[in-house]
Amino acid sequence: MVGVLTEIALVIIAVLLFELLILFHEGGHFLTAKKSGVQVNEFSLGMGPKIFGFKKGETQYSFRLFPIGGYCAMEGEDDESDNPRAFTNAKVWKRMIIIVAGAFMNIVLGLLMMFVLVVQMPIYSSTTISDFSANSYSANCGLEKGDKILKFNNYDIVTFQDLSFAVATMKPVEVDGHSVEIYKQDCANELYNAFAVKVTDKKADYSEKTIEKAYSILLDGCNKVNQSNTKAQAKAQMETYYGKIQDTFGVENYKIPKIKEKDSRQRFRTDVIVERGNQVVTLKDVDLFTYLNTDEEKPSVSIDFYVEGIEKNFLTVLQQTGLQTVSVVRMVWTSLAGLVTGKFSITDVSGPVGAATAITKVASAGLENSFLSAFNNILYMMMLISINLGIFNMLPFPALDGGRFLFLLIEAVFRKPIPRKAEAVINSIGLGLLLVFIFLITVKDIWQLF
């Protein structure tokens, strides 16, 4: 019963946060319209039949049944009006401010949500490498402790969030399976597996001291493998430390594995630019840890190094809030550009159904830890949606705020408005295309559910 009530509470929170997104967006239009002297006929939260409302001054305030949107209906916004306070009769610069205010407020809300998330973190992640995982691939490809990552996968890195996005958008490539780097990776994997098999053996009962000693040997062995210049050196180091690990766990009869080479292997490989000391260094063909889950056909990637922490204080809270919000804005712009250039496909896009599914998944994952964790996961998703909404709305496409801003920009340049009938036709066509696009994305999202 408690679990059901918790899930209901999270659904209510998600709906309220979504309505907050709409309130900020439409509220931006509303406040700037009022300040500009434009008459607002109705301000509505929700769509469909009106549940309740009230009128204050010239404006009707409504709350409607379906929490899927809202609107700020201004006099003369879509129809001709002789009212001197109609939207169309306001100075063009005022109309431009009114139009961009909605998207601007969505970015502001995203910033506020990011602050709520950031202020809870005990420490922040930098982009400077502090250490490597035991079976790190990047460690034998040139990365070193102390390197500050500046560019990864051709993406500028300012925050760890940038790095996560750059890694998430990498594609696996076929590489030479006989290279020294691949051989060293396999050697390090064998050492790691030798350690992991013993530690995860439920029948065994090794002391913490034994496990710590074996792990220290594992790290030392992997470092020696990574520093090898030839396959023979890597093999010798692997065999030596494989035996040391087995001896530590008290294993007498063991067989040292042989490295099986293949003509080609799949790796997540890219060039990396780092700041090393006072120099900027470009590293070619850096691999990240690449693995294949048993239930997947395509390999997955993992960041195989650790980064230094950034101490939390008043200044770093504000700094990280701003930097991480900028990172999300860049991520959205890059994703939209990727759709246009073909880097991402339509299957990478999600609509309302996909977003709701993602929110459900992150909320469920968060509940495994705590209610606060689930709330923060939902808040993070809403922050992404808010910034997405702000940026997407300002695209110069008919029916969007960006399309209307473009018309106003043309009017400001040529000092003559586009005919209302022509604007209405263009916006109707744009709206139709958007609805078709949303329908196709929704069908895709539903299909993926099953």
Coordinates of C-alpha atoms in Angstrom, one line a residue:
M1 CA 0.0 0.0 0.0
V2 CA 2.9 2.4 0.9
G3 CA 4.6 1.6 -2.4
V4 CA 1.4 2.4 -4.4
L5 CA 0.9 5.7 -2.5
T6 CA 4.6 6.6 -3.1
E7 CA 4.2 6.0 -6.9
I8 CA 0.9 8.0 -6.9
A9 CA 2.8 10.9 -5.1
L10 CA 5.6 10.8 -7.7
V11 CA 3.0 10.9 -10.6
I12 CA 1.4 13.9 -9.0
I13 CA 4.8 15.6 -8.5
A14 CA 5.6 14.9 -12.2
V15 CA 2.3 16.4 -13.4
L16 CA 2.8 19.5 -11.1
L17 CA 6.4 20.0 -12.4
F18 CA 5.1 19.7 -16.0
E19 CA 2.5 22.3 -15.2
L20 CA 5.2 24.5 -13.7
L21 CA 7.0 24.3 -17.1
I22 CA 3.8 25.5 -18.8
L23 CA 3.3 28.2 -16.2
F24 CA 6.8 29.6 -16.7
H25 CA 6.5 29.5 -20.5
E26 CA 3.1 31.1 -20.8
G27 CA 3.8 33.3 -17.8
G28 CA 6.7 34.8 -19.7
H29 CA 4.4 35.8 -22.5
F30 CA 1.8 37.0 -20.0
L31 CA 4.1 39.2 -17.9
T32 CA 5.8 40.9 -20.8
A33 CA 2.5 41.4 -22.6
K34 CA 1.1 43.1 -19.5
K35 CA 4.2 45.3 -19.1
S36 CA 4.0 46.2 -22.8
G37 CA 0.4 47.3 -22.5
V38 CA -1.0 44.5 -24.6
Q39 CA -4.4 43.3 -23.6
V40 CA -4.5 39.6 -22.4
N41 CA -8.0 38.1 -22.8
E42 CA -7.3 34.8 -21.2
F43 CA -4.5 33.0 -19.3
S44 CA -5.0 29.2 -19.1
L45 CA -3.2 26.3 -17.5
G46 CA -4.2 23.1 -19.1
M47 CA -6.2 22.4 -22.3
G48 CA -9.7 21.2 -23.0
P49 CA -12.9 21.8 -20.9
K50 CA -12.6 24.4 -18.1
I51 CA -12.6 23.0 -14.6
F52 CA -12.8 26.4 -12.9
G53 CA -11.7 30.0 -13.4
F54 CA -12.1 33.6 -12.4
K55 CA -11.8 37.0 -14.0
K56 CA -9.6 39.8 -12.7
G57 CA -9.7 43.0 -14.6
E58 CA -9.7 42.3 -18.4
T59 CA -8.2 38.8 -18.1
Q60 CA -9.9 35.5 -17.6
Y61 CA -7.8 33.0 -15.6
S62 CA -8.7 29.4 -16.4
F63 CA -7.7 25.9 -15.2
R64 CA -8.6 23.2 -17.7
L65 CA -9.0 19.5 -17.5
F66 CA -6.0 18.1 -19.4
P67 CA -2.5 19.1 -18.0
I68 CA -0.8 19.0 -21.4
G69 CA -0.3 22.6 -22.2
G70 CA -1.7 26.1 -21.7
Y71 CA -2.0 29.4 -23.5
C72 CA -1.9 33.2 -23.1
A73 CA -4.5 34.6 -25.5
M74 CA -3.7 38.2 -26.4
E75 CA -6.1 40.5 -28.2
G76 CA -5.3 40.6 -31.9
E77 CA -2.7 37.9 -31.7
D78 CA -4.3 35.7 -34.4
D79 CA -7.2 37.9 -35.7
E80 CA -7.5 41.5 -36.9
S81 CA -8.4 44.0 -34.1
D82 CA -9.0 47.7 -34.0
N83 CA -8.2 47.7 -30.3
P84 CA -5.2 50.1 -29.8
R85 CA -3.9 47.6 -27.1
A86 CA -4.0 44.6 -29.5
F87 CA -0.8 42.6 -29.9
T88 CA -0.6 43.4 -33.6
N89 CA -0.7 47.2 -32.8
A90 CA 2.2 47.1 -30.3
K91 CA 5.6 48.3 -31.4
V92 CA 7.6 45.6 -33.1
W93 CA 10.3 45.5 -30.5
K94 CA 7.7 44.9 -27.8
R95 CA 6.2 42.1 -29.7
M96 CA 9.6 40.5 -30.2
I97 CA 10.2 40.6 -26.4
I98 CA 6.8 39.1 -25.8
I99 CA 7.5 36.2 -28.2
V100 CA 10.9 35.3 -26.8
A101 CA 9.9 35.7 -23.2
G102 CA 8.3 32.2 -23.1
A103 CA 11.5 30.4 -24.2
F104 CA 13.6 32.6 -22.0
M105 CA 11.5 31.7 -18.9
N106 CA 11.9 28.0 -19.7
I107 CA 15.7 28.4 -19.6
V108 CA 15.4 30.3 -16.3
L109 CA 13.3 27.5 -14.9
G110 CA 15.8 25.0 -16.0
L111 CA 18.5 27.0 -14.3
L112 CA 16.5 27.1 -11.0
M113 CA 15.9 23.3 -11.2
M114 CA 19.6 22.7 -11.8
F115 CA 20.3 24.8 -8.7
V116 CA 18.1 22.6 -6.6
L117 CA 19.9 19.5 -7.9
V118 CA 23.4 21.0 -7.6
V119 CA 23.0 22.3 -4.1
Q120 CA 22.3 18.8 -2.9
M121 CA 25.5 17.3 -4.2
P122 CA 28.2 16.8 -1.6
I123 CA 31.0 17.3 -4.2
Y124 CA 31.3 18.1 -7.9
S125 CA 33.2 16.2 -10.6
S126 CA 35.9 18.0 -12.6
T127 CA 37.4 17.0 -16.0
T128 CA 40.9 16.2 -14.6
I129 CA 41.9 12.6 -14.5
S130 CA 42.8 11.4 -11.0
D131 CA 43.2 7.6 -11.6
F132 CA 42.2 4.8 -13.9
S133 CA 40.1 1.7 -13.4
A134 CA 42.0 -1.6 -13.2
N135 CA 41.2 -2.7 -16.7
S136 CA 41.2 0.7 -18.3
Y137 CA 41.6 0.9 -22.0
S138 CA 42.3 4.6 -22.1
A139 CA 45.3 4.1 -19.8
N140 CA 47.3 2.3 -22.5
C141 CA 46.3 4.7 -25.2
G142 CA 48.1 7.8 -23.9
L143 CA 45.9 9.3 -21.2
E144 CA 47.7 10.1 -17.9
K145 CA 46.8 11.1 -14.4
G146 CA 46.6 14.8 -14.1
D147 CA 45.3 15.3 -17.7
K148 CA 42.6 17.9 -18.0
I149 CA 40.3 16.9 -20.8
L150 CA 39.6 19.8 -23.2
K151 CA 38.0 18.1 -26.2
F152 CA 36.6 14.6 -26.5
N153 CA 35.0 13.0 -29.6
N154 CA 35.3 16.5 -31.3
Y155 CA 33.2 18.0 -28.5
D156 CA 34.4 20.8 -26.3
I157 CA 34.6 19.7 -22.6
V158 CA 33.9 22.2 -19.8
T159 CA 32.0 20.1 -17.3
F160 CA 31.9 16.4 -16.5
Q161 CA 28.4 16.5 -18.0
D162 CA 29.9 17.5 -21.3
L163 CA 32.2 14.5 -21.1
S164 CA 29.3 12.1 -20.3
F165 CA 27.4 13.4 -23.4
A166 CA 30.4 13.1 -25.6
V167 CA 30.9 9.5 -24.5
A168 CA 27.1 8.7 -24.9
T169 CA 27.1 9.9 -28.5
M170 CA 30.2 7.8 -29.5
K171 CA 29.7 5.1 -32.1
P172 CA 31.8 1.8 -32.1
V173 CA 34.3 1.3 -34.9
E174 CA 36.1 -1.7 -36.3
V175 CA 39.8 -1.6 -35.3
D176 CA 42.9 -3.7 -36.0
G177 CA 42.6 -6.7 -33.7
H178 CA 46.4 -7.4 -33.8
S179 CA 47.6 -4.0 -32.5
V180 CA 49.6 -3.7 -29.3
E181 CA 46.9 -1.6 -27.6
I182 CA 44.3 -4.2 -28.1
Y183 CA 46.6 -6.9 -26.9
K184 CA 47.4 -4.9 -23.7
Q185 CA 43.7 -4.4 -23.2
D186 CA 43.1 -8.2 -23.3
C187 CA 46.0 -8.8 -20.9
A188 CA 44.5 -6.3 -18.4
N189 CA 41.1 -7.9 -18.8
E190 CA 42.5 -11.3 -17.9
L191 CA 44.1 -9.9 -14.8
Y192 CA 40.8 -8.2 -13.8
N193 CA 38.8 -11.4 -14.5
A194 CA 41.2 -13.4 -12.3
F195 CA 40.5 -11.0 -9.4
A196 CA 36.8 -10.6 -10.0
V197 CA 36.1 -14.4 -10.2
K198 CA 37.6 -14.9 -6.8
V199 CA 35.9 -11.9 -5.1
T200 CA 32.5 -12.8 -6.5
D201 CA 32.7 -16.4 -5.5
K202 CA 29.9 -16.9 -3.0
K203 CA 31.4 -20.1 -1.7
A204 CA 34.7 -18.5 -0.8
D205 CA 35.3 -16.5 2.3
Y206 CA 38.3 -14.2 1.7
S207 CA 39.3 -11.7 4.3
E208 CA 39.3 -8.0 3.6
K209 CA 43.1 -7.9 4.0
T210 CA 43.4 -10.7 1.3
I211 CA 41.1 -8.8 -1.1
E212 CA 42.9 -5.5 -0.6
K213 CA 46.3 -7.2 -1.2
A214 CA 45.0 -8.9 -4.4
Y215 CA 43.5 -5.6 -5.6
S216 CA 46.8 -3.8 -5.0
I217 CA 48.5 -6.5 -7.1
L218 CA 45.9 -6.2 -9.8
L219 CA 46.4 -2.4 -10.1
D220 CA 50.2 -2.8 -10.2
G221 CA 49.9 -5.5 -12.8
C222 CA 47.6 -3.5 -15.0
N223 CA 49.9 -0.5 -14.8
K224 CA 52.8 -2.6 -15.8
V225 CA 50.8 -4.1 -18.7
N226 CA 49.8 -0.6 -19.9
Q227 CA 53.4 0.6 -19.8
S228 CA 54.6 -2.2 -22.0
N229 CA 55.9 -1.3 -25.5
T230 CA 55.4 -4.8 -27.1
K231 CA 53.1 -7.7 -26.9
A232 CA 55.8 -9.9 -25.5
Q233 CA 56.4 -7.4 -22.6
A234 CA 52.6 -7.2 -21.9
K235 CA 52.3 -11.0 -22.0
A236 CA 55.2 -11.4 -19.5
Q237 CA 53.7 -8.9 -17.1
M238 CA 50.2 -10.5 -17.4
E239 CA 51.6 -13.9 -16.6
T240 CA 53.7 -12.7 -13.7
Y241 CA 50.8 -10.8 -12.0
Y242 CA 48.2 -13.4 -12.9
G243 CA 50.3 -15.8 -10.8
K244 CA 50.6 -13.3 -8.0
I245 CA 46.9 -12.8 -7.8
Q246 CA 46.2 -16.6 -7.7
D247 CA 48.9 -17.0 -5.0
T248 CA 47.3 -14.3 -2.9
F249 CA 44.0 -16.2 -2.9
G250 CA 45.8 -19.4 -2.1
V251 CA 45.1 -21.1 -5.5
E252 CA 47.8 -23.7 -6.2
N253 CA 46.7 -25.3 -9.5
Y254 CA 45.8 -22.7 -12.1
K255 CA 46.3 -22.2 -15.8
I256 CA 47.5 -18.9 -17.2
P257 CA 45.1 -17.9 -20.1
K258 CA 46.2 -17.4 -23.6
I259 CA 45.4 -14.1 -25.4
K260 CA 43.3 -14.9 -28.5
E261 CA 43.8 -12.4 -31.3
K262 CA 41.3 -11.5 -34.0
D263 CA 41.7 -9.7 -37.2
S264 CA 39.3 -6.9 -36.1
R265 CA 37.7 -5.8 -32.9
Q266 CA 35.0 -3.2 -32.0
R267 CA 36.1 -0.3 -29.9
F268 CA 34.8 3.1 -28.9
R269 CA 37.8 5.1 -30.2
T270 CA 38.3 8.8 -30.6
D271 CA 40.9 11.6 -30.5
V272 CA 41.3 13.5 -27.2
I273 CA 42.8 16.9 -26.5
V274 CA 44.1 17.4 -23.0
E275 CA 45.9 20.0 -21.0
R276 CA 49.1 18.3 -19.5
G277 CA 51.1 20.6 -17.3
N278 CA 51.3 23.8 -19.3
Q279 CA 50.9 22.2 -22.7
V280 CA 48.0 21.2 -24.8
V281 CA 48.4 17.6 -26.1
T282 CA 46.5 15.9 -28.8
L283 CA 46.1 12.1 -28.3
K284 CA 45.1 10.0 -31.3
D285 CA 43.0 6.9 -31.2
V286 CA 42.1 6.7 -27.5
D287 CA 39.9 3.7 -26.6
L288 CA 37.3 3.6 -23.8
F289 CA 36.3 0.4 -22.1
T290 CA 34.2 -1.5 -24.5
Y291 CA 32.0 -4.4 -23.4
L292 CA 29.2 -6.6 -24.7
N293 CA 26.2 -7.5 -22.5
T294 CA 24.9 -11.0 -22.9
D295 CA 21.5 -9.7 -24.0
E296 CA 22.8 -7.2 -26.5
E297 CA 24.2 -7.5 -30.0
K298 CA 26.0 -4.1 -30.1
P299 CA 28.8 -3.2 -27.7
S300 CA 28.5 -0.6 -24.9
V301 CA 30.9 1.9 -23.6
S302 CA 32.0 3.0 -20.2
I303 CA 34.2 5.8 -18.9
D304 CA 37.2 3.9 -17.5
F305 CA 38.9 6.6 -15.5
Y306 CA 38.2 8.6 -12.4
V307 CA 38.2 12.4 -12.1
E308 CA 39.2 14.8 -9.4
G309 CA 36.5 16.3 -7.2
I310 CA 35.7 20.0 -6.8
E311 CA 35.1 21.2 -3.3
K312 CA 31.6 22.4 -2.5
N313 CA 31.2 26.0 -1.3
F314 CA 29.0 29.0 -2.1
L315 CA 30.9 30.0 -5.2
T316 CA 31.3 26.5 -6.7
V317 CA 27.5 25.9 -6.2
L318 CA 26.7 29.0 -8.3
Q319 CA 29.5 28.1 -10.7
Q320 CA 28.4 24.5 -11.2
T321 CA 24.7 25.6 -11.6
G322 CA 25.6 28.0 -14.4
L323 CA 28.1 25.7 -16.1
Q324 CA 26.0 22.6 -16.0
T325 CA 22.9 24.5 -17.3
V326 CA 25.1 25.8 -20.2
S327 CA 26.2 22.2 -20.8
V328 CA 22.5 21.1 -21.1
V329 CA 21.8 23.9 -23.5
R330 CA 24.8 22.9 -25.6
M331 CA 23.7 19.3 -25.5
V332 CA 20.2 20.2 -26.8
W333 CA 21.6 22.4 -29.6
T334 CA 24.1 19.7 -30.6
S335 CA 21.3 17.0 -30.6
L336 CA 19.1 19.2 -32.8
A337 CA 22.1 19.9 -35.2
G338 CA 22.8 16.1 -35.2
L339 CA 19.2 15.4 -36.4
V340 CA 19.6 17.9 -39.3
T341 CA 23.1 16.6 -40.3
G342 CA 22.1 12.9 -39.9
K343 CA 24.3 12.1 -37.0
F344 CA 21.2 11.1 -35.1
S345 CA 18.2 9.4 -36.5
I346 CA 14.5 9.8 -35.9
T347 CA 14.6 6.8 -33.6
D348 CA 16.7 8.9 -31.2
V349 CA 13.9 11.4 -30.8
S350 CA 11.1 11.0 -28.2
G351 CA 7.8 12.7 -27.8
P352 CA 5.3 12.9 -24.9
V353 CA 4.9 9.1 -24.6
G354 CA 8.7 8.6 -24.7
A355 CA 9.3 11.3 -22.2
A356 CA 6.6 9.9 -19.8
T357 CA 8.2 6.4 -20.2
A358 CA 11.7 7.8 -19.4
I359 CA 10.3 9.7 -16.4
T360 CA 8.7 6.5 -15.1
K361 CA 11.9 4.5 -15.5
V362 CA 14.1 7.1 -13.7
A363 CA 11.6 7.4 -10.9
S364 CA 11.5 3.6 -10.5
A365 CA 15.3 3.5 -10.5
G366 CA 15.4 6.3 -7.9
L367 CA 12.9 4.6 -5.6
E368 CA 15.3 1.7 -5.2
N369 CA 17.4 4.2 -3.1
S370 CA 14.9 6.7 -1.6
F371 CA 11.9 8.9 -2.4
L372 CA 14.3 11.9 -2.6
S373 CA 16.4 10.1 -5.2
A374 CA 13.2 9.4 -7.3
F375 CA 12.2 13.1 -6.9
N376 CA 15.6 14.3 -8.0
N377 CA 15.5 12.0 -11.0
I378 CA 12.1 13.4 -12.1
L379 CA 13.4 16.9 -11.4
Y380 CA 16.4 16.3 -13.7
M381 CA 14.2 15.0 -16.5
M382 CA 11.9 18.1 -16.1
M383 CA 14.9 20.3 -16.2
L384 CA 16.0 18.7 -19.5
I385 CA 12.4 19.0 -20.9
S386 CA 12.2 22.7 -19.8
I387 CA 15.4 23.6 -21.6
N388 CA 14.4 21.5 -24.6
L389 CA 11.1 23.3 -24.7
G390 CA 12.8 26.7 -24.5
I391 CA 15.3 26.0 -27.3
F392 CA 12.9 24.0 -29.6
N393 CA 10.3 26.8 -29.4
M394 CA 12.8 29.3 -30.7
L395 CA 13.6 27.4 -33.8
P396 CA 12.7 29.5 -36.9
F397 CA 9.9 27.2 -37.9
P398 CA 6.3 28.3 -38.7
A399 CA 3.8 28.0 -35.8
L400 CA 6.7 28.0 -33.2
D401 CA 7.7 31.1 -31.3
G402 CA 10.9 31.2 -33.3
G403 CA 8.9 31.3 -36.6
R404 CA 6.9 34.2 -35.3
F405 CA 10.0 36.0 -34.1
L406 CA 11.4 35.6 -37.6
F407 CA 8.4 37.3 -39.1
L408 CA 8.8 40.1 -36.6
L409 CA 12.5 40.4 -37.5
I410 CA 11.5 40.7 -41.2
E411 CA 9.0 43.4 -40.3
A412 CA 11.6 45.3 -38.3
V413 CA 14.1 45.2 -41.1
F414 CA 11.7 46.1 -44.0
R415 CA 9.4 48.3 -41.8
K416 CA 6.4 46.4 -43.2
P417 CA 4.6 43.5 -41.7
I418 CA 4.0 40.3 -43.6
P419 CA 0.3 40.1 -44.6
R420 CA -1.8 38.5 -41.9
K421 CA -3.4 36.0 -44.4
A422 CA 0.0 34.9 -45.6
E423 CA 1.3 34.5 -42.1
A424 CA -1.8 32.6 -41.1
V425 CA -1.4 30.2 -44.1
I426 CA 2.3 29.6 -43.4
N427 CA 1.7 29.0 -39.6
S428 CA -1.2 26.6 -40.5
I429 CA 1.1 24.6 -42.7
G430 CA 3.9 24.6 -40.1
L431 CA 1.4 23.5 -37.4
G432 CA 0.2 20.7 -39.7
L433 CA 3.7 19.5 -40.2
L434 CA 4.4 19.7 -36.5
L435 CA 1.3 17.6 -35.7
V436 CA 2.3 15.0 -38.2
F437 CA 5.8 14.9 -36.8
I438 CA 4.4 14.5 -33.2
F439 CA 2.1 11.8 -34.4
L440 CA 4.9 9.8 -36.0
I441 CA 7.1 10.2 -32.9
T442 CA 4.2 9.1 -30.7
V443 CA 3.6 6.0 -32.8
K444 CA 7.3 5.2 -32.7
D445 CA 7.4 5.6 -28.9
I446 CA 4.3 3.4 -28.5
W447 CA 5.9 0.8 -30.8
Q448 CA 9.1 0.8 -28.7
L449 CA 7.1 0.1 -25.6
F450 CA 5.9 -3.2 -27.0

